[in-house]
Amino acid sequence: MMFKPVLLWSDALFFLLLAAALGGVAWAARVEHLRVAWRRVGQSRTGMAAATLLLAFVAVGLLDSLHYRERLPGEKEAYAVEVRSALDALLSGLRTRTEKTYSAPLATHSFAKETLDAEGGGRDFPRLKYGGAHLGDDLAGQGADLLVRTVQGLGIGMVAWLALWLASAPLRRAAPGLAWNAALVTLLALCLVAGPVAALAQGYHVLGTDKVGQDVLYLTLKSIRTGLLIGTLTTLIMLPAAVFLGLLAGYAGGWLDDVIQYVYTTLNSIPGVLLIAAAVLMMQVMIDTHPDWFATSAERADARLLALCAILGITSWTGLCRLLRGETLKLRELEYVQAARALGVSDLRILSRHILPNVMHIVMIAIVMDFSGLVLAEAVLSYVGIGVDPNTISFGTMINTARMELAREPMVWWSLAAAFVFMFALVLAANLFADVVRDAFDPRAAR
Amino acid sequence: MNLLEVRALSVAIGAARPVDGVAFDLAPGETFALLGESGCGKSLTALALMRLLPAAARIAGGSVRFAGEELCVLPEARMRDVRGGRIGMIFQEPGTSLNPVMTIGAQIGEALRVHGGSAGRERVVELLAAVGIPDAARRAGEYPFQLSGGMKQRAMIAMALAGEPELLIADEPTTALDVTIQAQVLDLLRDLQRQRGMALLLITHDLGIVARMADRIGVMYAGQLVEVAPRAAFFAAPMHPYSRRLFAALPDAAARGQRLVTIPGSVPPLGTQFPGCRFVARCGDAMPVCRREPPPWRTPADGHAVRCHLEAAPAAALSAPGAAPEEKLGAGTAAQLEVRGLQVYFPIRRGVLRRTVGHVRAVDGVDLRLAAGRTLALVGESGCGKTTVGKAILGLLPPTGGGVAFAGAPQRGLAPARMQMVFQDPFNSLNPRLRVGAIVAEGNPAADVAALLEQVGLSADMAGRYPHEFSGGQRQRIAIARALAVRPPLLICDEPTSALDVSVQAQILNLLTDLQARLGLAYLFITHNIAVVDYLAHEVAVMYLGRIVERGTVAEVLRDPRHPYTQALLAAVPRLDGRRERVQVAGDPPSPADPPPGCHFHPRCPRAQARCRTAYPESVAFSATHAVSCFFAA
């Protein structure tokens, strides 16, 4: 074996989530009202474009979730301590070509002056080790080189798009009437951006390098998984509690309702950041005092990420719970629920057959709308220093380091800009998709 | 000269024409009634006149001339003076037509200011007094939630009057109100119209209201006027087959023991293409020409126009095929359901500790007795507790006192196999996420769904469809099938036809009588519709504020009412012959949280005397079946 696969807890949960999503799609295809609603999502141009962009992000996140440990050379079977992912392997060039320190996007020289040891001495911008190294001393040819690579990249992007276009033909035939054009246009734009970036990344640092010389493009791509995990796992954790308690409070009423209401009102009245900070710090102490629990540093970082998801989940179920309680209060008095009670149907069956299916649209809308909020929450928490492990690459940690970079003169802007552009694209896609989903599932729009 | 001339008015929603070529005139001081079932386009016509159509709809053609001025081309700024100024409008739902955070006086004052009148407080109070609101000066400072439904509708009328309109458009003004309040509001509208010489465009589905109010009538069907006639001619001899069937579908005492005439099917959906007559699919007199050509307007008599191919209406009266099954007299005289002293109180909780500070006495000592295979009608206005009685008997609500006995054995809690309920609103009584088959088999998974669906007049292959594909009448049939799946000997029907159109109501009533004859079902029929009681019930119990005030057989209670409340209730029902009995009862029903001392009815009773204020009258028996709770019943 050349490598040993590693399944981190977050990977397992991520795959579980994907499997659940696929299962949900298969189920929705058989239930009429869900099929109709999702079909409306598919018929919306905005919906399809946003979904395409989200799928691209999910693909990156998925590649980044296939973890392994490389086998060390030598007779004995031993594996490296670093846990890498399929994305790392794919981007090994980006990962290994680290410079000494900051360099601007597409630069050939370092961003800061250094004392040179060569003859002549003096202080100057040193030549980068990798950025534009293939140019040799012919720096005048950089412009032409960039142009050639961009054109090549555009060509590759176009070819890739044509391939995807042909590959998606059976899919389009299977589901006519959906807004496939919008999806294809988005895909084309994506290919035309990704192609040149990939071509340029062979010889340059497209988005520059950070303080310790890491490629910023690599960092942003790695951040995507963290953002996706926080956005989805948190929902997964809070969903059962929110749905169960919300339905119970609304349907049972009486003292149960009072207890549940008091619990979430109390939870809501504690400042969120304070609660999260306390929980994260406690978690950190726990992790630090038990180093034997974790075989690798990646596992430790992963545990902390999961802990953050759990804590965010525990503090964020109240909103959905309150919504569901209100809706259940309304549904409970509806005549079909009364009729079911008169027929002697058990409470559990009423909840599962009559109430749950009729609040599912609220759950669906809440999941999609919460996603973007949680991605942003991670960034804010990491910025404050109570987010993910400092070793975990995330949008939040990138923004956190940008605090110092912006104070420099001249300013280092590319780290923050890269994080901003990627996060903006992800959150915008999620928000647009959430809007379309909400419209499609709104029962009033159905008529 | 006519005040309003509508010519070829059409409204378009996309490609559909919910209003198509409507034309009528309205003279000053005249009342014109637009009559039709739900979805026929009568409300859209009114909104089009005011140019208040919803965003999706637009006026596709035609002209509206108001006092010689063309409204369709008027700029929006000028139109605003017409709206609420020269044309006033009142809507169906008084609860949502008033702004809940403004006082009544402020809202009327606003209407006065907009239309250039003096917005002084005296003027507001004067208007409120004009619409019969007692203690107008105090009421002007109150908020809508402090007013009853009838008061709110009066306040709405006062607002509409603020601009001194020449034309008042009333869109189902009394549909949300109780029958005694309805009578008061209709009388008020009529008096105001006479005093001010206003023209009134009345939109309604109720033939009784038309008979009481209208000078001329326009019958609408599927977006078109099909018949226009003066009241007397219309009620003497309706010409259009649709109008004739509407009359025949009305339940009343004369139709008792016979099947009601029904109009098969339901109103065609929006966007249907009509090559010929729009009514042809539901018409019993259809000829081949009806399918090919739209019928022309004919005027068989002066002022009486009808859109039909038939030269003359068939002389023979309409009758339904097959007489109703014979009433099995004497069937089951032993009580199957016996209710004794039933009480249902809802606690009123206040404060942090939610302490009980009082009770809403929704049901306060009700006795009922129902024999197998018979129908007992429980009649009363909204809020009198009749639905609560039904739910408590069924076991959906725990009784505070008293008890229910079924076939001699006392019963507590739910008894699914003994009694079932059919609910009022067919749109909320079926789970939209379940197929019809699953809905019907809900209480009894082993039920034969196909047989049940056929029993209620649906076809077996409908089991695989979802409720939203069905019309209101079909949904009510599904709800009945669901109740019948557990084979209960007793059905509690809670206003099962009040949400349905007249023609569909007749279908459901026919179905209920058939089922009673075939399965020997007993019905506890909860309703406010006296005509349905007269047609269907064997016995009647009249309920007022949580108590039964009069009980007896249909003939005893409806022909010879002894309680002043029953008398007022019967007098308030609009009659088809247009005869008006002045309703003696004033005011609104009091709250069951704070019932008046003594007889509950005394504050509204014309015969009340001193002892009515102190003691609740004992029930006095007039015959073995007829009993009345009133001191002066004799």
Tab-separated table of C-alpha atoms in Angstrom, chain A residues 5-7 11 14-15 59-68 83-88 225:
chain	number	residue	atom	x	y	z
A	5	PRO	CA	-6.849	5.931	4.239
A	6	VAL	CA	-7.888	7.977	7.243
A	7	LEU	CA	-11.506	8.599	8.122
A	11	ASP	CA	-15.410	13.137	7.045
A	14	PHE	CA	-19.915	14.779	5.811
A	15	PHE	CA	-20.353	11.566	3.820
A	59	ALA	CA	-17.047	18.970	-5.062
A	60	VAL	CA	-14.016	20.791	-3.682
A	61	GLY	CA	-15.141	20.015	-0.137
A	62	LEU	CA	-15.648	16.365	-1.022
A	63	LEU	CA	-12.149	16.043	-2.509
A	64	ASP	CA	-10.805	17.639	0.619
A	65	SER	CA	-12.596	15.079	2.773
A	66	LEU	CA	-10.842	11.997	1.304
A	67	HIS	CA	-8.024	11.811	3.814
A	68	TYR	CA	-5.002	9.513	3.860
A	83	VAL	CA	-2.857	13.613	7.210
A	84	ARG	CA	-3.413	14.736	3.640
A	85	SER	CA	-6.490	14.833	1.470
A	86	ALA	CA	-7.144	14.106	-2.186
A	87	LEU	CA	-7.254	17.845	-2.727
A	88	ASP	CA	-3.758	18.169	-1.215
A	225	ARG	CA	-14.357	22.371	3.376
